[in-house]
Short mmCIF file of C-alpha atoms and ligand atoms in Angstrom, two decimals:
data_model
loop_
_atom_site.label_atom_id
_atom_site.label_comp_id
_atom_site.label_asym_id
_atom_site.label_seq_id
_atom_site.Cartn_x
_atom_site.Cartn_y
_atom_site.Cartn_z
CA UNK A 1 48.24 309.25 35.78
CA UNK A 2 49.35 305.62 35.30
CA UNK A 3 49.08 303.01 37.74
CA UNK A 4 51.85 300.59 37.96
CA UNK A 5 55.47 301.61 38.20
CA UNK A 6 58.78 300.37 37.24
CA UNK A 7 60.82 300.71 34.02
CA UNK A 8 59.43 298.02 32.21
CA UNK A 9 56.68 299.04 31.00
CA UNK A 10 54.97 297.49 27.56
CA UNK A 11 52.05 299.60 27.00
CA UNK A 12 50.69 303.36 28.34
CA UNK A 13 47.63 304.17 27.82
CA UNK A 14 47.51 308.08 29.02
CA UNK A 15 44.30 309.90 29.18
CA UNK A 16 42.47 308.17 26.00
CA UNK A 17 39.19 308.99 24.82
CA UNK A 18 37.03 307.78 22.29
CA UNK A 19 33.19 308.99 20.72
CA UNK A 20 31.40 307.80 18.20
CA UNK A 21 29.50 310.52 17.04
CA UNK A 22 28.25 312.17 20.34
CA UNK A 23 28.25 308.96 22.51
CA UNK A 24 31.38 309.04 24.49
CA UNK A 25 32.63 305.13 24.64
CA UNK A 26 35.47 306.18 26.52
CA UNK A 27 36.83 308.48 29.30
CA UNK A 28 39.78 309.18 29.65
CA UNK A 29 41.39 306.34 30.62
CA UNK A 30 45.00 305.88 31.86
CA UNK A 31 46.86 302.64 32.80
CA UNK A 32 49.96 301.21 32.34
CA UNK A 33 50.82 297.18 31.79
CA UNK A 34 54.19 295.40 32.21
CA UNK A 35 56.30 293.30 30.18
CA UNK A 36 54.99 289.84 30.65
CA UNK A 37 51.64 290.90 32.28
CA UNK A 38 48.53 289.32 31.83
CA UNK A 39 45.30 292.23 32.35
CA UNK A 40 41.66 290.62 31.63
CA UNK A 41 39.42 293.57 30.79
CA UNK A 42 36.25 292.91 32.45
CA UNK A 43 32.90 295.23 32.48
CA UNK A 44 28.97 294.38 31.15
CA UNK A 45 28.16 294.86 27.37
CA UNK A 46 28.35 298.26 26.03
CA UNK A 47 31.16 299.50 28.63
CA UNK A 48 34.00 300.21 25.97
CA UNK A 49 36.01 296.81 26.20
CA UNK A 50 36.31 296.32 22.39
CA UNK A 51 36.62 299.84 22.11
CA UNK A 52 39.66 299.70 24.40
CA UNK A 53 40.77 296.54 22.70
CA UNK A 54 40.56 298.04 18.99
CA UNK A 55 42.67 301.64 20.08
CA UNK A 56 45.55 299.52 21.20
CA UNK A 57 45.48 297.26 18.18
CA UNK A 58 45.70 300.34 15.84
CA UNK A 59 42.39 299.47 14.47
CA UNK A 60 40.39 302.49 15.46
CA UNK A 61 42.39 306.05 16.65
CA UNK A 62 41.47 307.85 20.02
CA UNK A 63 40.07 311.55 20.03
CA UNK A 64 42.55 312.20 22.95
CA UNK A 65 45.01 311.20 24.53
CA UNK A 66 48.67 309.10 24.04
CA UNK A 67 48.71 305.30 23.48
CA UNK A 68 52.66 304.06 23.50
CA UNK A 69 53.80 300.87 23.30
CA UNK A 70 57.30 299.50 24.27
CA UNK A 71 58.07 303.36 24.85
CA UNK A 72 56.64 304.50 20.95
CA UNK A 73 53.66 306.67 20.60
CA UNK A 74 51.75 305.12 18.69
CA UNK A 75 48.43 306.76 18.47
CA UNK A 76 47.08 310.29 19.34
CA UNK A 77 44.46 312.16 18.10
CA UNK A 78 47.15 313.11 15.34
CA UNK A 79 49.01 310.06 14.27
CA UNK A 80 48.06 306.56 14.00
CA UNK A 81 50.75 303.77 13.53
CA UNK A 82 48.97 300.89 11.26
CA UNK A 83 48.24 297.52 13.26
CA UNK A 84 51.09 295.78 11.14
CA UNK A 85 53.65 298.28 12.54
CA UNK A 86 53.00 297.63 16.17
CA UNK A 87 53.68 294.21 17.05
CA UNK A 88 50.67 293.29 18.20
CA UNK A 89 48.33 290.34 17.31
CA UNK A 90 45.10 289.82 18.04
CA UNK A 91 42.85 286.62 18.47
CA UNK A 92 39.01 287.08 17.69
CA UNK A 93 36.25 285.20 19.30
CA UNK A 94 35.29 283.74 15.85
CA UNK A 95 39.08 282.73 15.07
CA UNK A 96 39.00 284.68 11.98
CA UNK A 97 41.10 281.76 10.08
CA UNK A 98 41.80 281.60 6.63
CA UNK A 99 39.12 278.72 5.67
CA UNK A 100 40.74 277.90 2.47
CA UNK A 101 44.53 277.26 4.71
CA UNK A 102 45.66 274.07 5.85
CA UNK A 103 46.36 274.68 9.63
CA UNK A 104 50.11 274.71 8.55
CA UNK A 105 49.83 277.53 6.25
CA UNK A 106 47.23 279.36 8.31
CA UNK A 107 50.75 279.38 11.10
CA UNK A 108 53.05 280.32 8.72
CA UNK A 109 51.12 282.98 6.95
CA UNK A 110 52.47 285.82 9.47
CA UNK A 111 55.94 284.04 8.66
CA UNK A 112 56.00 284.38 5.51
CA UNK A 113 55.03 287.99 5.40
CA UNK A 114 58.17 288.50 7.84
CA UNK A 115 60.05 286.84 5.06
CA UNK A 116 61.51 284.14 7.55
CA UNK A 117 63.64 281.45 6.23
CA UNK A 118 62.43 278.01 5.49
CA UNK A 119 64.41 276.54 8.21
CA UNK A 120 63.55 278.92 11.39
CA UNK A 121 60.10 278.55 10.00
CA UNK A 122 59.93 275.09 10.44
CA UNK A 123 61.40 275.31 13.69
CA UNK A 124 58.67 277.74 15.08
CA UNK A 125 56.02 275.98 13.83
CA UNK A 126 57.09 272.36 14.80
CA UNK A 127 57.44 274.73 18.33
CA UNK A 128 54.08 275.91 18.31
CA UNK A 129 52.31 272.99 16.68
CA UNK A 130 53.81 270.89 19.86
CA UNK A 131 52.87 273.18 21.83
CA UNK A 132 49.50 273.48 21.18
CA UNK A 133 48.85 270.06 20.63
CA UNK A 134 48.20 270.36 16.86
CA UNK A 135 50.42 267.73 15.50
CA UNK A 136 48.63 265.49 12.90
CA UNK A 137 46.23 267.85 12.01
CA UNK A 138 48.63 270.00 9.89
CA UNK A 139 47.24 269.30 6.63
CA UNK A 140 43.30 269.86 7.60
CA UNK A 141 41.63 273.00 6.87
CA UNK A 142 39.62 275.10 9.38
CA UNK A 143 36.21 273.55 8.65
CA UNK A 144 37.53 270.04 9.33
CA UNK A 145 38.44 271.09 12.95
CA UNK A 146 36.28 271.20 16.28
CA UNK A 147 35.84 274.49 17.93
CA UNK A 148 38.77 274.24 20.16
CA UNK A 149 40.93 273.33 17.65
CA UNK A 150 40.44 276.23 15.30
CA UNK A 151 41.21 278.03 18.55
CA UNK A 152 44.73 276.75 19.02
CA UNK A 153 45.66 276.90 15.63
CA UNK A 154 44.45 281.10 15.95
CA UNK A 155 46.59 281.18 18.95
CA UNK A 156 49.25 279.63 17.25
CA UNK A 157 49.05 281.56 14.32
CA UNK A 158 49.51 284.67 16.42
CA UNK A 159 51.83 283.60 18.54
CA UNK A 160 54.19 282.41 15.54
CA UNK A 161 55.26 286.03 14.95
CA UNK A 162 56.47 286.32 18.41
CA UNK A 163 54.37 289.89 18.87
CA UNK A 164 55.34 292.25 21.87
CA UNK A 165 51.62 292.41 22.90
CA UNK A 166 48.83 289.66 22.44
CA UNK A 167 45.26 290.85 22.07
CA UNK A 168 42.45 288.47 23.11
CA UNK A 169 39.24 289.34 22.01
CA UNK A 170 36.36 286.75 23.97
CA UNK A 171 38.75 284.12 22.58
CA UNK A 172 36.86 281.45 24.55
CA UNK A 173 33.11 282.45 24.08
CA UNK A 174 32.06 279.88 21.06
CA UNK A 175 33.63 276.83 23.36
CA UNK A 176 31.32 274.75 25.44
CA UNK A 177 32.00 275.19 28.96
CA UNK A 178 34.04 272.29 29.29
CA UNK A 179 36.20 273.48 26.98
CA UNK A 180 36.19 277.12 28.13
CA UNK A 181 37.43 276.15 31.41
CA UNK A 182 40.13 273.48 30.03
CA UNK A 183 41.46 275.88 27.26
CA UNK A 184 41.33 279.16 29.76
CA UNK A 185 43.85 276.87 31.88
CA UNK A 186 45.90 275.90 29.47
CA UNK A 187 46.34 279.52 27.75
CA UNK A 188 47.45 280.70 31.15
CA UNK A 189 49.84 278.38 31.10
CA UNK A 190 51.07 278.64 28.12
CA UNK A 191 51.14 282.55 28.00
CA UNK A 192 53.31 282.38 31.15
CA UNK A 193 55.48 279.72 29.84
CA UNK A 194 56.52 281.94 27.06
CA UNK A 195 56.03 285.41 28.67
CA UNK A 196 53.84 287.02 26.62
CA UNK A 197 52.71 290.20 27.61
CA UNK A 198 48.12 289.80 27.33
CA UNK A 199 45.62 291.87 27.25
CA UNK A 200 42.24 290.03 27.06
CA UNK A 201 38.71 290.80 27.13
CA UNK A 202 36.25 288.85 28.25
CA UNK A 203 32.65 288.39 29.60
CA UNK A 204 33.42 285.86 31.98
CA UNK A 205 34.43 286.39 35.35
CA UNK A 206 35.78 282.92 35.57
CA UNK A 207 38.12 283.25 32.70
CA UNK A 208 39.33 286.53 33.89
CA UNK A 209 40.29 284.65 37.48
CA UNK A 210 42.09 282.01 35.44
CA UNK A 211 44.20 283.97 33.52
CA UNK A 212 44.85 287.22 34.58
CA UNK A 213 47.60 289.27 36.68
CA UNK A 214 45.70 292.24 37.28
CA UNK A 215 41.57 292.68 36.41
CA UNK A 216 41.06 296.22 34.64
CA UNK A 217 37.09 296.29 35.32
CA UNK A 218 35.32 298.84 33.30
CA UNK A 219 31.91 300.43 33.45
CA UNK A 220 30.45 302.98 31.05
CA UNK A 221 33.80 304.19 29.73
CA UNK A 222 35.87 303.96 32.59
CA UNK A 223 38.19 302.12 34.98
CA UNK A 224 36.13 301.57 37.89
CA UNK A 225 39.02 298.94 39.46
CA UNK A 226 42.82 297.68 38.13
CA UNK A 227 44.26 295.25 40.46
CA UNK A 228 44.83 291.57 41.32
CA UNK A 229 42.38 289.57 41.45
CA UNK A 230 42.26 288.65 45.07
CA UNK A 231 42.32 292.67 46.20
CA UNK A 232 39.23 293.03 43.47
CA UNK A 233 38.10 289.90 45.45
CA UNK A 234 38.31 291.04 48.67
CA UNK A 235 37.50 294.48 48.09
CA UNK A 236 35.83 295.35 45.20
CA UNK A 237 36.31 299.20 44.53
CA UNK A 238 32.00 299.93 43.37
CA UNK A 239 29.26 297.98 43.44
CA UNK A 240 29.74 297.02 39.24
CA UNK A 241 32.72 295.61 40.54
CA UNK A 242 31.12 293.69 43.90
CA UNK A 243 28.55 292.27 41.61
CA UNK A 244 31.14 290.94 38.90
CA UNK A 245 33.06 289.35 42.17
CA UNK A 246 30.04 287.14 42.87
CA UNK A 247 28.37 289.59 45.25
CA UNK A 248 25.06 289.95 43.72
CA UNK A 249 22.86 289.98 46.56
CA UNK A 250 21.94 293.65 46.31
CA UNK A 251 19.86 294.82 49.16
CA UNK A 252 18.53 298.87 49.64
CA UNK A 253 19.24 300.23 53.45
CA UNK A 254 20.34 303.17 55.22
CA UNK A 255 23.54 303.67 56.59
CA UNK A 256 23.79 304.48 59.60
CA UNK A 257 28.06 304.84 60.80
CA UNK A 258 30.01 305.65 57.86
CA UNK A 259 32.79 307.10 59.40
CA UNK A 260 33.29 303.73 61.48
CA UNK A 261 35.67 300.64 60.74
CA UNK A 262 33.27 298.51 60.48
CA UNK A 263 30.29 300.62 58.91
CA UNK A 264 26.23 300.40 60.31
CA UNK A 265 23.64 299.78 57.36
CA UNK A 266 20.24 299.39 58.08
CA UNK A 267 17.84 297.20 56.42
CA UNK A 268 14.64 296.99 57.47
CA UNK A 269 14.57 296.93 61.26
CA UNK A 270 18.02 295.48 61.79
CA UNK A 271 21.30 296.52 61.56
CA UNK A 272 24.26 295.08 59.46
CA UNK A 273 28.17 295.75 60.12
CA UNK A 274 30.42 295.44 57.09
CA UNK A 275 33.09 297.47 55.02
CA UNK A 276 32.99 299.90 52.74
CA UNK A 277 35.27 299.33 50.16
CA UNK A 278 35.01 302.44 48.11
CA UNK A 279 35.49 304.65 50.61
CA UNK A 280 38.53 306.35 50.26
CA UNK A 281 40.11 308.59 53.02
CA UNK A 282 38.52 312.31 52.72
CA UNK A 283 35.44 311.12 50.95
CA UNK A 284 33.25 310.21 53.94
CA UNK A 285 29.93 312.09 53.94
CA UNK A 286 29.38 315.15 56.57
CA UNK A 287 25.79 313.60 56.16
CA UNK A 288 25.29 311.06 59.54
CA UNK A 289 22.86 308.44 57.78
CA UNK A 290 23.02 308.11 53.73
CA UNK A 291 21.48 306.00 51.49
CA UNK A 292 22.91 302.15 50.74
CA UNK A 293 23.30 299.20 49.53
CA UNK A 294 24.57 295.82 51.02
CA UNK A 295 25.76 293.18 48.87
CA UNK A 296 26.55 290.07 49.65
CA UNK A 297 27.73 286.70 48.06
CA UNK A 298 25.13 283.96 48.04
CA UNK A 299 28.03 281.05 49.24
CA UNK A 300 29.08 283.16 52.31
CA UNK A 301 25.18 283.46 53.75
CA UNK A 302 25.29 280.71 57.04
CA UNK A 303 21.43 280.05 57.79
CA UNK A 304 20.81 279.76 61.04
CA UNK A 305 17.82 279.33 63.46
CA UNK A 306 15.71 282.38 64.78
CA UNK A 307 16.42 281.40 68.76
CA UNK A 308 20.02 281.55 67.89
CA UNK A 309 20.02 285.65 66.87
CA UNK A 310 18.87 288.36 68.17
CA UNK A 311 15.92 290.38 67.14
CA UNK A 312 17.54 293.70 65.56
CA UNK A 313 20.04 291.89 63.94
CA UNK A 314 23.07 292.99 65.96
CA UNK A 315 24.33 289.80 68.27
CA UNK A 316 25.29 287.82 64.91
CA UNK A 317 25.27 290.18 62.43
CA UNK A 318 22.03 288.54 60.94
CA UNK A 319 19.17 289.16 58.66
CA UNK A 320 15.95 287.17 58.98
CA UNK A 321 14.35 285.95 56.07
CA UNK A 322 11.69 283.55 54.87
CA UNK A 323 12.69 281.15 52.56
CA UNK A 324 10.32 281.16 49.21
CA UNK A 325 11.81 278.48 47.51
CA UNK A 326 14.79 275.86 46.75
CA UNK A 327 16.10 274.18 43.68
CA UNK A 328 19.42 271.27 43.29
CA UNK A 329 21.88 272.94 41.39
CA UNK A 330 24.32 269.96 41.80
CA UNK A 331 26.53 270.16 44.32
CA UNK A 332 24.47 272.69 46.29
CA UNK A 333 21.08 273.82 46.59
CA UNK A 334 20.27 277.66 45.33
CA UNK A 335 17.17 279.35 47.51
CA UNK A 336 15.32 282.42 47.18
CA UNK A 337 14.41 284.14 50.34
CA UNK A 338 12.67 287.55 51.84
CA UNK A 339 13.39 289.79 54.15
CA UNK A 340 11.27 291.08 56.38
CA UNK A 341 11.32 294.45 54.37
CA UNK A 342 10.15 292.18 51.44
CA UNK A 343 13.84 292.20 49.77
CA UNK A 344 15.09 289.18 47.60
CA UNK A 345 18.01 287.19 48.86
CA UNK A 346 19.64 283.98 47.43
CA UNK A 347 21.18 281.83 49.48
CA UNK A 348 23.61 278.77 48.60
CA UNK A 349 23.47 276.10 51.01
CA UNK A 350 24.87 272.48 50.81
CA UNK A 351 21.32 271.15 52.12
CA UNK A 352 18.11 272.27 50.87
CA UNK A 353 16.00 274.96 52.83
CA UNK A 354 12.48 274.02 53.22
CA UNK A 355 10.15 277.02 51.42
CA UNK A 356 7.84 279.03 53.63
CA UNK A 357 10.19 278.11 56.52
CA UNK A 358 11.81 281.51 58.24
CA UNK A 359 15.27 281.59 59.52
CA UNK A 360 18.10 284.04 59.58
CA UNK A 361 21.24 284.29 58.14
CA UNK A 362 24.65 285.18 59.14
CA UNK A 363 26.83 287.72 57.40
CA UNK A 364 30.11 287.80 57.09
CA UNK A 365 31.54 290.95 58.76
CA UNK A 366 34.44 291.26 55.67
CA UNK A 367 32.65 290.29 53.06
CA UNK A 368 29.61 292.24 53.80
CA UNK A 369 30.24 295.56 50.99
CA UNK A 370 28.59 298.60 52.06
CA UNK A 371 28.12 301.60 49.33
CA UNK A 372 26.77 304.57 49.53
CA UNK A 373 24.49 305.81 46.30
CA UNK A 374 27.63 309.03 45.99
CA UNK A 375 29.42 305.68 45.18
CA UNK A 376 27.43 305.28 41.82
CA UNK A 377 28.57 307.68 39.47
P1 LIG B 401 30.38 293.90 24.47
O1 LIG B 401 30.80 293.23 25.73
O2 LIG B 401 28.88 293.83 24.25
O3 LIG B 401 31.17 293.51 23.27
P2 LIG B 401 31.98 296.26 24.92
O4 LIG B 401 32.21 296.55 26.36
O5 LIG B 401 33.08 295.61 24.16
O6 LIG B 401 30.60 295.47 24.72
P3 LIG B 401 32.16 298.33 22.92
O7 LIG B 401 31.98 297.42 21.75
O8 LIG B 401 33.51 298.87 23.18
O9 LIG B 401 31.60 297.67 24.26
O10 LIG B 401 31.14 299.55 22.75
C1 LIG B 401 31.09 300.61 23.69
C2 LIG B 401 29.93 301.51 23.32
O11 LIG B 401 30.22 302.17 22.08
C3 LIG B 401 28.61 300.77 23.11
O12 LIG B 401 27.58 301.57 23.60
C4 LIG B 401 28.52 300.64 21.60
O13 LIG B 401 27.16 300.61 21.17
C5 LIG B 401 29.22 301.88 21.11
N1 LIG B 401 29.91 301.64 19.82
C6 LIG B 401 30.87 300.74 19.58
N2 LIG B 401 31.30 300.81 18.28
C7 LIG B 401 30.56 301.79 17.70
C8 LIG B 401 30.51 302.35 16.39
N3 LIG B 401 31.34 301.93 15.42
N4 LIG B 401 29.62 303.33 16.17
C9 LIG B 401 28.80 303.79 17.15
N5 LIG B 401 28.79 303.31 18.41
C10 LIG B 401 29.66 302.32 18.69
#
């Protein structure tokens, strides 16, 4: 089944799968991208990204299922069109640059393959060197430029034969952070400038935000969410995904009103309200209390004092804790706290929270994800 409609659709990825002797990377997934669309692949180590990455690059063939691309099959479990025949380039996390190319020739290298003439060539690459802001450093080879600058000139490289579908491969992850967040912007930028259809991989939550149209978040072979970015946001679809969204406050409970709008879970002695993302019409237990879990973002935690909440929780949708201890991280101060059912919970704050002292905290009714354990597969 794909997942986004219209007729203008790049690539289909229908039922793939993918082993490796018997370890099944991936199962049987099925999504579709438009022209023009930007999907960061998201998921922890091990969950199949590259994997993903590689089938649609030609560079490894599925066991199952139909990849096509601009309408063509190109790879079943029967037929495999080569990387080169696709229109696709890809952009590795070590740059994978010719080290013994001038930046110049490293560009034109695709070019020249195409058998371009000398004057469009120029005229791309003056393009791309502009745009990239590689002018003056034609002549230099790879080792003689900074990390960011081998990146550009990768970009650039594969950009130069104007492929249908751009491949990103942790492009960002050898860049110090200051870096990683000034290139991520600028590749967003760029990509959209042009149009060029991405699909990216990454590690990094933050990078995914910056550049993507839709999040494809994987876990253990499969698509556990595809959609924007706020909706995965707002609503992550499994706890994997809550926990990539920032939401790593994971506490155990009980819940107590699934069937309700705003579902009961109980930790402890007290009682939080909160959604349930996951829970899709149909799929509510016949069960009347389940196990849970409860996670919540440490920025969206408001401590308040004891007096002002009640003691089961329920007046201000409230936990208490006892705060065990505070560090500066900055801008804000990080602290760990307790429970009273001796569960870990950090809390940002803008002013520090003195350790040993014991408060409460507020939750926020939206943001507070309920799921049930049926909701880990
Ligand atoms: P990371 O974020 O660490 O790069 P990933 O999500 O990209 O991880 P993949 O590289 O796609 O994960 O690997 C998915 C699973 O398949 C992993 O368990 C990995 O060990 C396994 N795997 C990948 N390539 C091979 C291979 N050539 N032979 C055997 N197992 C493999």
């Amino acid at each position: 089944m794909t997942q986004a409609s219209g007729n203008n659709i790049l690539l289909d990825i229908s039922d793939v799968s993918k082993s490796y002797g018997n370890f099944q990377a991936l199962k049987s997934i099925s999504l579709t991208m438009q022209q023009g669309e930007i999907i960061s692949v998201l998921g922890p180590s091990g969950c199949g990204k590259s994997t993903l990455l590689q089938l649609v690059a030609g560079l490894s063939q599925p066991d199952g299922g139909t990849i096509r691309l601009g309408g063509d099959i190109v790879a079943t479990a029967k037929s495999l069109v080569p990387p080169e025949k696709r229109g696709v380039n890809m952009v590795f996390q070590d740059y994978a640059l010719w080290p013994h190319m001038s930046v110049m020739d490293n560009i034109e290298y695709g070019l020249k393959r195409m058998k371009l003439g000398k004057e469009e060539m120029n005229v791309r690459v003056g393009e791309l060197l502009n745009l990239l802001h590689l002018e003056g450093l034609e002549k230099r080879l790879p080792p003689q430029l900074s990390g960011g600058q081998q990146q550009r000139v990768a970009i650039a490289r594969a950009l130069a034969t104007r492929p249908k579908l751009m491949l990103l491969d942790e492009p960002l992850s050898n860049l110090d952070m200051r870096l990683r967040v000034e290139m991520r912007t600028e590749m967003a930028y760029l990509f959209r400038k042009l149009g060029i259809s991405v699909f990216h991989v990454t590690h990094d939550p933050d990078e995914a935000f910056a550049m993507a149209d839709r999040l494809l978040i994987m876990r253990a072979g499969r698509i556990d969410q595809l959609d924007t970015p706020e909706q995965c946001f707002k609503r992550p679809a499994s706890r994997w995904s809550a926990s990539l969204m920032g939401a790593f406050n994971t506490l155990k409970g009980r819940i107590i009103d699934a069937a309700s709008d705003t579902p009961v879970i109980q930790i402890g002695s007290q009682t939080i309200r909160g959604i349930m993302p996951a829970d899709r019409s149909g799929t509510t237990s016949s069960r009347s209390t389940m196990d849970g879990l409860l996670m919540l973002r440490p920025e969206e935690l408001t401590p308040i004092s004891l007096q002002e909440g009640s003691a089961d929780g329920s007046l201000n949708n409230q936990l208490n804790v006892q705060i065990v201890h505070c560090s500066f991280e900055g801008t804000r101060w990080r602290a760990v706290a307790e429970t009273e059912c001796g569960q870990k919970l950090y809390i940002v704050h803008e002013t520090p929270l003195a350790a040993g002292e014991r408060m409460a905290v507020r939750l926020p009714l939206q943001s507070a994800y309920i799921y049930r354990d049926e909701d880990e597969r």
